[in-house]
Amino acid sequence: MTIPPRSLSTWARNISPSPTLAVDAKAKAMIAAGQDVCSFAAGEPDFDTPEHIKEACIAALRAGKTKYGPTPGMDSLRTAIADSYATNYGLKVLPAQVVVSAGGKYSCYLAILATCSPGDEVIIAAPYWVSYPEMAKLAGAIPRFVLTDDTNGFKLTPAQLEQAITPQTRLLVLNSPSNPTGAVYTRAELAALVAVAVRHNLYILSDEMYEHLVYDGVTPTCVATLSPEAEARTITVAGFSKTYSMTGWRLGMLVAPAAVAKACVELQSQMSSNPNSFAQYGALAALTEKDQTAASLKAMLAAFDRRRKYLHAELNRIPGITCLLAQGAFYLFPNISSFGLKDTEFCARLLEQEKVASVPGSAFGAEGYLRLSYATSDEIIRKGVERLTRFCAGLKRQS
Ligand SMILES: *Cc1c(COP(=O)(O)O)cnc(C)c1O
């Protein structure tokens, strides 16, 4: 007689796998099987990593930089990151406040593990990046959602934040520019939210992964620069993946008050050790070979901006769809609620009938929308919009 195996852990049973990665994987599998899919599902730039960054990594590999290194990342890279905050934002950061990790996603998780205990509450504005609630749950904390919508630009207000705070609230998550909406908060809007967080003594996780991907002359805000009180409680997460097309490299970073940074290093020392040794040389080149990096970024931003405007105009031409012109990241988040279909149903049928891949808003905690990534070719965007237009014309509108 065999004894049945024990059930899996609470963590394993409660985790929801990433829906964005799942849609993207499905679209890629359909393409690999020879189907003519127009995918708006990508969560990464469609550009290759700039050559000078790759070369620095190759040179590091050749030079034998293949061993364990310092757990928080190599000194030269931490110093370059600290310097970049002084240059970009006038923020004084010590290298000891910088922790380099295996991706910005992992940096977010470290920040949550370092600040939240079981039972603590984490305030997350919806639509949210899919990993925040799951990471909070993995720390035993409780995600508390505050719903925003396109009538207020998908922005959390100080009054909403104030209402969501309880004695158990520990952490506020901010993400500007936002994935999935592309919304960029103004400095004044962030200052007002931070004032509430300070008054209630909350930690702030500010995910600034898309800080350099902004349009229309918008300047991104580094939340830690808003006030000394903000700086003392903010963990800034940023990275290389989106800005330098380095998603596969698995390298990210956080900047935190010294005590929090130290805790993150200790957690990392038991969970993953140092970030990839030779990848860090590529990241260092991204930050120090500034002219080449700036040229690559400029070219990518020009392409994104052109596609953003085109896709936005075309979406708003489709009867039944309304879409805000987002000013950051590489996503648009059109409202499709007038069709009276669940967004999951809308996406499934759109993929089935027209071979157009998109992610439903409900994956981000906001029913009634689609996330469309324009980090794909002009040709696919043009063809995809054509198909989407035809698909919508075949639906009955409710309102
Ligand atoms: C892509 C992304 C990340 C993490 O990126 P990594 O590839 O892990 O560096 C973090 N936050 C948001 C909002 C993202 O879109």
Short mmCIF file of C-alpha atoms and ligand atoms in Angstrom, two decimals:
data_model
loop_
_atom_site.label_atom_id
_atom_site.label_comp_id
_atom_site.label_asym_id
_atom_site.label_seq_id
_atom_site.Cartn_x
_atom_site.Cartn_y
_atom_site.Cartn_z
CA MET A 1 0.00 0.00 0.00
CA THR A 2 1.43 3.35 -0.99
CA ILE A 3 1.09 6.35 1.23
CA PRO A 4 -0.26 9.35 -0.70
CA PRO A 5 2.10 12.31 -0.71
CA ARG A 6 1.37 15.27 1.57
CA SER A 7 -0.31 18.30 0.09
CA LEU A 8 1.85 21.17 -1.12
CA SER A 9 2.53 24.18 1.08
CA THR A 10 0.19 27.09 1.68
CA TRP A 11 2.57 29.21 -0.44
CA ALA A 12 2.48 26.80 -3.35
CA ARG A 13 -1.28 26.37 -3.19
CA ASN A 14 -2.04 30.08 -2.89
CA ILE A 15 0.23 31.44 -5.59
CA SER A 16 -1.35 32.56 -8.88
CA PRO A 17 1.13 32.10 -11.72
CA SER A 18 1.86 35.25 -13.74
CA PRO A 19 -1.01 35.74 -16.24
CA THR A 20 1.06 38.09 -18.41
CA LEU A 21 3.84 35.55 -18.83
CA ALA A 22 1.18 32.91 -19.59
CA VAL A 23 -0.48 34.93 -22.39
CA ASP A 24 2.89 35.84 -23.84
CA ALA A 25 3.97 32.19 -23.76
CA LYS A 26 0.73 31.11 -25.47
CA ALA A 27 1.14 33.72 -28.21
CA LYS A 28 4.76 32.70 -28.76
CA ALA A 29 3.76 29.02 -28.94
CA MET A 30 1.08 29.79 -31.55
CA ILE A 31 3.62 31.76 -33.59
CA ALA A 32 6.12 28.90 -33.31
CA ALA A 33 3.40 26.55 -34.56
CA GLY A 34 3.16 28.65 -37.70
CA GLN A 35 0.07 30.71 -36.82
CA ASP A 36 -0.10 34.32 -37.93
CA VAL A 37 -0.52 35.91 -34.49
CA CYS A 38 -0.33 39.66 -33.81
CA SER A 39 0.84 39.81 -30.23
CA PHE A 40 0.30 42.85 -28.01
CA ALA A 41 1.22 40.72 -25.00
CA ALA A 42 4.95 41.45 -24.73
CA GLY A 43 6.20 42.76 -21.43
CA GLU A 44 9.60 43.58 -22.85
CA PRO A 45 11.19 45.84 -25.49
CA ASP A 46 11.39 44.31 -28.96
CA PHE A 47 14.92 45.73 -29.30
CA ASP A 48 18.15 43.82 -28.80
CA THR A 49 20.53 44.74 -25.96
CA PRO A 50 22.85 47.52 -27.21
CA GLU A 51 26.14 46.21 -28.60
CA HIS A 52 28.47 47.98 -26.12
CA ILE A 53 26.63 46.36 -23.22
CA LYS A 54 26.94 42.89 -24.75
CA GLU A 55 30.63 43.48 -25.50
CA ALA A 56 31.37 44.40 -21.88
CA CYS A 57 29.74 41.19 -20.73
CA ILE A 58 31.62 39.09 -23.28
CA ALA A 59 34.91 40.67 -22.21
CA ALA A 60 34.10 39.90 -18.56
CA LEU A 61 33.40 36.28 -19.40
CA ARG A 62 36.68 36.04 -21.34
CA ALA A 63 38.52 37.63 -18.39
CA GLY A 64 37.20 34.88 -16.12
CA LYS A 65 34.67 36.91 -14.16
CA THR A 66 32.81 33.70 -13.54
CA LYS A 67 33.06 33.23 -9.78
CA TYR A 68 30.94 34.14 -6.77
CA GLY A 69 31.12 37.85 -6.06
CA PRO A 70 29.92 40.19 -3.32
CA THR A 71 26.31 39.38 -2.33
CA PRO A 72 24.96 42.96 -2.84
CA GLY A 73 26.58 43.26 -6.28
CA MET A 74 30.05 44.42 -7.24
CA ASP A 75 31.34 47.68 -5.76
CA SER A 76 31.94 49.39 -9.10
CA LEU A 77 28.33 48.78 -10.17
CA ARG A 78 26.85 49.87 -6.83
CA THR A 79 28.94 53.04 -7.04
CA ALA A 80 27.81 53.68 -10.64
CA ILE A 81 24.18 53.23 -9.59
CA ALA A 82 24.63 55.59 -6.62
CA ASP A 83 26.24 58.14 -8.97
CA SER A 84 23.38 57.83 -11.44
CA TYR A 85 20.91 58.94 -8.75
CA ALA A 86 23.04 62.01 -8.05
CA THR A 87 23.23 62.80 -11.78
CA ASN A 88 19.61 62.07 -12.67
CA TYR A 89 17.82 63.34 -9.60
CA GLY A 90 20.32 65.17 -7.37
CA LEU A 91 19.77 62.46 -4.76
CA LYS A 92 22.69 61.55 -2.54
CA VAL A 93 22.90 57.75 -2.37
CA LEU A 94 25.70 55.78 -0.71
CA PRO A 95 26.85 52.59 -2.45
CA ALA A 96 25.90 50.74 0.76
CA GLN A 97 22.26 51.67 0.11
CA VAL A 98 22.32 49.90 -3.27
CA VAL A 99 21.50 46.21 -3.69
CA VAL A 100 21.83 44.54 -7.09
CA SER A 101 19.71 41.42 -7.56
CA ALA A 102 18.55 38.88 -10.12
CA GLY A 103 15.98 41.25 -11.71
CA GLY A 104 13.76 44.09 -10.62
CA LYS A 105 11.08 41.52 -9.84
CA TYR A 106 13.37 39.94 -7.28
CA SER A 107 14.26 43.39 -5.91
CA CYS A 108 10.54 44.01 -5.28
CA TYR A 109 10.27 40.71 -3.45
CA LEU A 110 13.30 41.50 -1.27
CA ALA A 111 11.81 44.91 -0.43
CA ILE A 112 8.54 43.28 0.65
CA LEU A 113 10.28 40.54 2.65
CA ALA A 114 12.45 43.11 4.38
CA THR A 115 9.52 45.28 5.48
CA CYS A 116 6.43 43.09 5.90
CA SER A 117 5.58 40.43 8.46
CA PRO A 118 2.66 37.99 8.46
CA GLY A 119 -0.62 39.88 8.95
CA ASP A 120 0.74 43.23 7.76
CA GLU A 121 -1.26 44.97 5.05
CA VAL A 122 0.15 46.22 1.77
CA ILE A 123 -1.76 48.87 -0.18
CA ILE A 124 -1.73 48.31 -3.92
CA ALA A 125 -3.56 50.50 -6.44
CA ALA A 126 -5.36 48.54 -9.17
CA PRO A 127 -4.71 48.14 -12.06
CA TYR A 128 -1.46 46.77 -10.62
CA TRP A 129 1.60 44.93 -11.86
CA VAL A 130 0.66 41.27 -11.41
CA SER A 131 3.45 40.29 -9.02
CA TYR A 132 2.86 42.72 -6.12
CA PRO A 133 -0.12 40.89 -4.55
CA GLU A 134 1.48 37.47 -4.95
CA MET A 135 4.74 38.66 -3.42
CA ALA A 136 2.88 40.19 -0.48
CA LYS A 137 1.11 36.88 0.07
CA LEU A 138 4.41 34.97 -0.08
CA ALA A 139 5.59 37.18 2.79
CA GLY A 140 2.42 36.29 4.72
CA ALA A 141 1.16 39.86 4.27
CA ILE A 142 -2.29 40.86 3.02
CA PRO A 143 -2.72 42.86 -0.18
CA ARG A 144 -5.34 45.63 0.09
CA PHE A 145 -6.49 46.91 -3.27
CA VAL A 146 -7.69 50.37 -4.15
CA LEU A 147 -9.38 50.53 -7.53
CA THR A 148 -8.62 53.38 -9.90
CA ASP A 149 -10.05 53.82 -13.40
CA ASP A 150 -9.76 55.79 -16.59
CA THR A 151 -11.94 58.61 -15.29
CA ASN A 152 -9.07 59.70 -13.03
CA GLY A 153 -6.17 58.62 -15.24
CA PHE A 154 -5.68 55.38 -13.27
CA LYS A 155 -4.22 57.35 -10.38
CA LEU A 156 -4.64 56.69 -6.70
CA THR A 157 -5.82 59.78 -4.80
CA PRO A 158 -4.71 60.80 -1.29
CA ALA A 159 -8.33 60.44 -0.10
CA GLN A 160 -8.52 56.85 -1.42
CA LEU A 161 -5.18 56.06 0.20
CA GLU A 162 -6.23 57.56 3.51
CA GLN A 163 -9.38 55.42 3.47
CA ALA A 164 -7.49 52.20 2.81
CA ILE A 165 -5.06 52.62 5.70
CA THR A 166 -5.63 50.56 8.86
CA PRO A 167 -3.46 50.03 11.95
CA GLN A 168 -2.08 46.94 10.15
CA THR A 169 -0.91 48.84 7.06
CA ARG A 170 2.84 48.59 6.65
CA LEU A 171 3.65 49.30 3.04
CA LEU A 172 2.37 51.39 0.15
CA VAL A 173 3.32 50.27 -3.36
CA LEU A 174 3.74 53.00 -5.98
CA ASN A 175 4.54 52.34 -9.64
CA SER A 176 4.98 55.36 -11.87
CA PRO A 177 5.28 55.08 -14.85
CA SER A 178 2.83 52.23 -14.48
CA ASN A 179 2.65 48.75 -15.88
CA PRO A 180 -0.11 48.06 -17.06
CA THR A 181 -1.62 51.53 -17.67
CA GLY A 182 1.40 53.62 -18.68
CA ALA A 183 0.14 56.34 -16.31
CA VAL A 184 2.74 58.77 -14.98
CA TYR A 185 1.96 60.62 -11.75
CA THR A 186 3.03 64.24 -11.50
CA ARG A 187 5.49 65.24 -8.82
CA ALA A 188 2.69 67.03 -6.94
CA GLU A 189 0.43 63.96 -7.07
CA LEU A 190 3.18 61.76 -5.67
CA ALA A 191 4.06 64.32 -3.00
CA ALA A 192 0.44 64.30 -1.81
CA LEU A 193 0.39 60.49 -1.58
CA VAL A 194 3.75 60.40 0.17
CA ALA A 195 2.52 62.95 2.72
CA VAL A 196 -0.25 60.53 3.69
CA ALA A 197 2.20 57.62 3.87
CA VAL A 198 4.54 59.66 6.07
CA ARG A 199 1.71 60.69 8.40
CA HIS A 200 0.83 57.01 8.89
CA ASN A 201 4.46 55.91 9.12
CA LEU A 202 4.26 53.52 6.15
CA TYR A 203 7.12 52.12 4.13
CA ILE A 204 6.93 52.92 0.43
CA LEU A 205 7.98 50.57 -2.33
CA SER A 206 8.43 52.79 -5.37
CA ASP A 207 8.78 50.67 -8.48
CA GLU A 208 10.49 53.00 -10.94
CA MET A 209 11.31 50.34 -13.52
CA TYR A 210 10.07 52.57 -16.38
CA GLU A 211 11.64 55.83 -15.13
CA HIS A 212 13.39 56.46 -18.46
CA LEU A 213 10.50 55.45 -20.71
CA VAL A 214 8.46 58.65 -20.72
CA TYR A 215 7.04 60.78 -23.55
CA ASP A 216 5.61 64.21 -24.28
CA GLY A 217 8.50 65.87 -22.43
CA VAL A 218 7.34 64.43 -19.10
CA THR A 219 9.95 64.24 -16.33
CA PRO A 220 9.82 61.17 -14.12
CA THR A 221 9.76 61.64 -10.36
CA CYS A 222 12.04 59.73 -8.03
CA VAL A 223 9.84 59.35 -4.96
CA ALA A 224 12.80 59.35 -2.56
CA THR A 225 13.61 62.93 -3.65
CA LEU A 226 10.24 64.29 -2.48
CA SER A 227 11.34 64.96 1.10
CA PRO A 228 13.79 63.69 3.72
CA GLU A 229 10.84 61.81 5.27
CA ALA A 230 10.12 60.18 1.91
CA GLU A 231 13.75 59.21 1.50
CA ALA A 232 13.84 57.65 4.97
CA ARG A 233 10.99 55.23 4.19
CA THR A 234 11.21 54.57 0.46
CA ILE A 235 12.68 51.54 -1.21
CA THR A 236 13.24 52.44 -4.84
CA VAL A 237 13.26 49.55 -7.28
CA ALA A 238 14.70 50.14 -10.73
CA GLY A 239 16.53 48.12 -13.31
CA PHE A 240 18.12 47.44 -16.61
CA SER A 241 15.52 45.17 -18.21
CA LYS A 242 13.21 47.73 -19.78
CA THR A 243 15.51 50.73 -20.29
CA TYR A 244 18.38 48.83 -21.89
CA SER A 245 16.48 45.87 -23.36
CA MET A 246 18.12 43.48 -20.90
CA THR A 247 15.13 41.41 -19.75
CA GLY A 248 16.85 38.06 -20.19
CA TRP A 249 19.93 39.14 -18.25
CA ARG A 250 18.03 38.97 -14.95
CA LEU A 251 19.55 41.97 -13.26
CA GLY A 252 17.78 44.63 -11.22
CA MET A 253 18.41 46.88 -8.26
CA LEU A 254 17.00 48.62 -5.27
CA VAL A 255 18.05 51.70 -3.32
CA ALA A 256 16.92 51.81 0.29
CA PRO A 257 17.64 53.37 3.66
CA ALA A 258 20.79 51.69 5.02
CA ALA A 259 19.01 49.40 7.51
CA VAL A 260 16.57 48.14 4.88
CA ALA A 261 19.35 47.66 2.32
CA LYS A 262 21.30 45.63 4.87
CA ALA A 263 18.28 43.42 5.53
CA CYS A 264 17.83 42.88 1.78
CA VAL A 265 21.47 41.83 1.47
CA GLU A 266 21.08 39.35 4.31
CA LEU A 267 17.93 37.88 2.74
CA GLN A 268 19.68 37.70 -0.62
CA SER A 269 22.70 36.01 0.96
CA GLN A 270 20.48 33.05 1.88
CA MET A 271 18.20 33.06 -1.14
CA SER A 272 20.32 33.64 -4.23
CA SER A 273 23.80 34.97 -3.33
CA ASN A 274 25.39 37.48 -5.70
CA PRO A 275 23.66 38.56 -8.91
CA ASN A 276 25.19 37.10 -12.10
CA SER A 277 28.87 38.06 -12.11
CA PHE A 278 29.48 38.75 -15.80
CA ALA A 279 26.02 40.27 -16.43
CA GLN A 280 26.96 43.01 -13.97
CA TYR A 281 29.75 44.15 -16.31
CA GLY A 282 27.15 44.71 -19.00
CA ALA A 283 25.05 46.76 -16.57
CA LEU A 284 28.14 48.73 -15.60
CA ALA A 285 28.77 49.57 -19.27
CA ALA A 286 25.12 50.66 -19.63
CA LEU A 287 25.67 53.19 -16.84
CA THR A 288 29.21 54.34 -17.61
CA GLU A 289 29.41 54.35 -21.42
CA LYS A 290 26.86 57.09 -21.36
CA ASP A 291 26.93 58.39 -24.94
CA GLN A 292 26.35 55.00 -26.51
CA THR A 293 23.65 54.14 -24.01
CA ALA A 294 21.90 57.46 -24.55
CA ALA A 295 21.93 56.96 -28.33
CA SER A 296 20.34 53.48 -28.05
CA LEU A 297 17.74 54.70 -25.60
CA LYS A 298 16.88 57.67 -27.80
CA ALA A 299 16.30 55.46 -30.83
CA MET A 300 14.11 53.07 -28.85
CA LEU A 301 12.08 55.90 -27.33
CA ALA A 302 11.48 57.44 -30.74
CA ALA A 303 10.07 54.14 -32.01
CA PHE A 304 7.93 53.64 -28.89
CA ASP A 305 6.58 57.18 -29.09
CA ARG A 306 5.61 56.82 -32.75
CA ARG A 307 3.81 53.54 -32.06
CA ARG A 308 2.16 54.90 -28.94
CA LYS A 309 0.59 57.78 -30.84
CA TYR A 310 -0.44 55.59 -33.75
CA LEU A 311 -2.01 52.88 -31.58
CA HIS A 312 -3.76 55.43 -29.40
CA ALA A 313 -5.31 57.19 -32.40
CA GLU A 314 -6.39 53.93 -34.02
CA LEU A 315 -7.93 52.53 -30.83
CA ASN A 316 -10.02 55.63 -30.31
CA ARG A 317 -11.30 55.30 -33.87
CA ILE A 318 -12.91 51.93 -33.03
CA PRO A 319 -16.57 52.39 -32.05
CA GLY A 320 -16.96 51.17 -28.46
CA ILE A 321 -13.34 51.59 -27.40
CA THR A 322 -11.93 54.55 -25.49
CA CYS A 323 -8.28 54.86 -24.58
CA LEU A 324 -6.23 57.38 -22.63
CA LEU A 325 -2.91 58.54 -24.07
CA ALA A 326 -0.51 57.12 -21.52
CA GLN A 327 2.75 59.03 -21.04
CA GLY A 328 5.04 56.25 -19.91
CA ALA A 329 6.19 52.63 -20.26
CA PHE A 330 5.11 50.84 -23.47
CA TYR A 331 1.49 49.98 -22.80
CA LEU A 332 -1.95 51.36 -23.56
CA PHE A 333 -4.94 50.30 -21.51
CA PRO A 334 -8.13 50.75 -23.54
CA ASN A 335 -11.59 50.48 -22.01
CA ILE A 336 -13.68 47.75 -23.69
CA SER A 337 -16.52 47.62 -21.17
CA SER A 338 -19.09 48.93 -23.67
CA PHE A 339 -19.18 45.52 -25.35
CA GLY A 340 -20.68 43.91 -22.27
CA LEU A 341 -18.28 40.97 -22.41
CA LYS A 342 -16.00 39.90 -19.58
CA ASP A 343 -12.50 41.03 -20.54
CA THR A 344 -11.17 37.47 -20.24
CA GLU A 345 -13.86 36.37 -22.72
CA PHE A 346 -13.05 39.31 -25.00
CA CYS A 347 -9.34 38.39 -25.02
CA ALA A 348 -9.95 34.67 -25.52
CA ARG A 349 -12.27 35.28 -28.48
CA LEU A 350 -9.99 37.92 -29.96
CA LEU A 351 -7.11 35.45 -29.89
CA GLU A 352 -9.23 32.62 -31.25
CA GLN A 353 -11.04 34.49 -34.02
CA GLU A 354 -8.50 37.08 -35.09
CA LYS A 355 -5.21 35.74 -33.72
CA VAL A 356 -4.59 38.90 -31.72
CA ALA A 357 -2.99 38.39 -28.29
CA SER A 358 -3.65 40.83 -25.44
CA VAL A 359 -3.93 40.64 -21.66
CA PRO A 360 -7.30 41.22 -19.94
CA GLY A 361 -7.50 44.07 -17.43
CA SER A 362 -8.78 41.65 -14.80
CA ALA A 363 -5.31 40.07 -14.70
CA PHE A 364 -4.24 43.42 -13.22
CA GLY A 365 -7.24 43.71 -10.91
CA ALA A 366 -9.27 45.95 -13.24
CA GLU A 367 -12.10 44.33 -15.21
CA GLY A 368 -13.21 45.94 -18.46
CA TYR A 369 -9.88 46.81 -20.06
CA LEU A 370 -7.13 45.33 -22.21
CA ARG A 371 -3.42 45.81 -21.83
CA LEU A 372 -1.84 46.31 -25.21
CA SER A 373 1.94 46.45 -25.40
CA TYR A 374 3.35 48.44 -28.29
CA ALA A 375 6.80 46.96 -27.81
CA THR A 376 6.38 45.22 -31.13
CA SER A 377 6.83 46.11 -34.79
CA ASP A 378 4.86 48.85 -36.59
CA GLU A 379 3.70 46.18 -39.02
CA ILE A 380 2.23 43.96 -36.28
CA ILE A 381 0.58 46.94 -34.63
CA ARG A 382 -1.00 48.00 -37.94
CA LYS A 383 -2.24 44.50 -38.74
CA GLY A 384 -3.36 43.87 -35.16
CA VAL A 385 -5.42 47.06 -35.03
CA GLU A 386 -7.09 46.14 -38.31
CA ARG A 387 -8.09 42.77 -36.88
CA LEU A 388 -9.22 44.29 -33.59
CA THR A 389 -11.39 46.76 -35.51
CA ARG A 390 -13.02 43.92 -37.44
CA PHE A 391 -13.51 41.90 -34.24
CA CYS A 392 -15.20 44.82 -32.45
CA ALA A 393 -17.44 45.51 -35.44
CA GLY A 394 -18.77 41.96 -35.02
CA LEU A 395 -19.71 42.49 -31.37
CA LYS A 396 -22.96 43.97 -30.08
CA ARG A 397 -22.42 47.07 -27.98
CA GLN A 398 -24.35 47.39 -24.74
CA SER A 399 -23.93 51.11 -24.21
C1 LIG B 1 9.23 44.35 -15.89
C2 LIG B 1 8.86 44.89 -14.55
C3 LIG B 1 9.61 44.63 -13.39
C4 LIG B 1 10.77 43.67 -13.27
O1 LIG B 1 11.62 43.57 -14.30
P1 LIG B 1 12.86 42.57 -14.25
O2 LIG B 1 12.87 41.95 -15.60
O3 LIG B 1 12.66 41.58 -13.17
O4 LIG B 1 14.06 43.42 -14.01
C5 LIG B 1 9.23 45.24 -12.20
N1 LIG B 1 8.18 46.05 -12.15
C6 LIG B 1 7.43 46.33 -13.22
C7 LIG B 1 6.29 47.24 -13.07
C8 LIG B 1 7.73 45.75 -14.45
O5 LIG B 1 6.95 45.99 -15.52
#
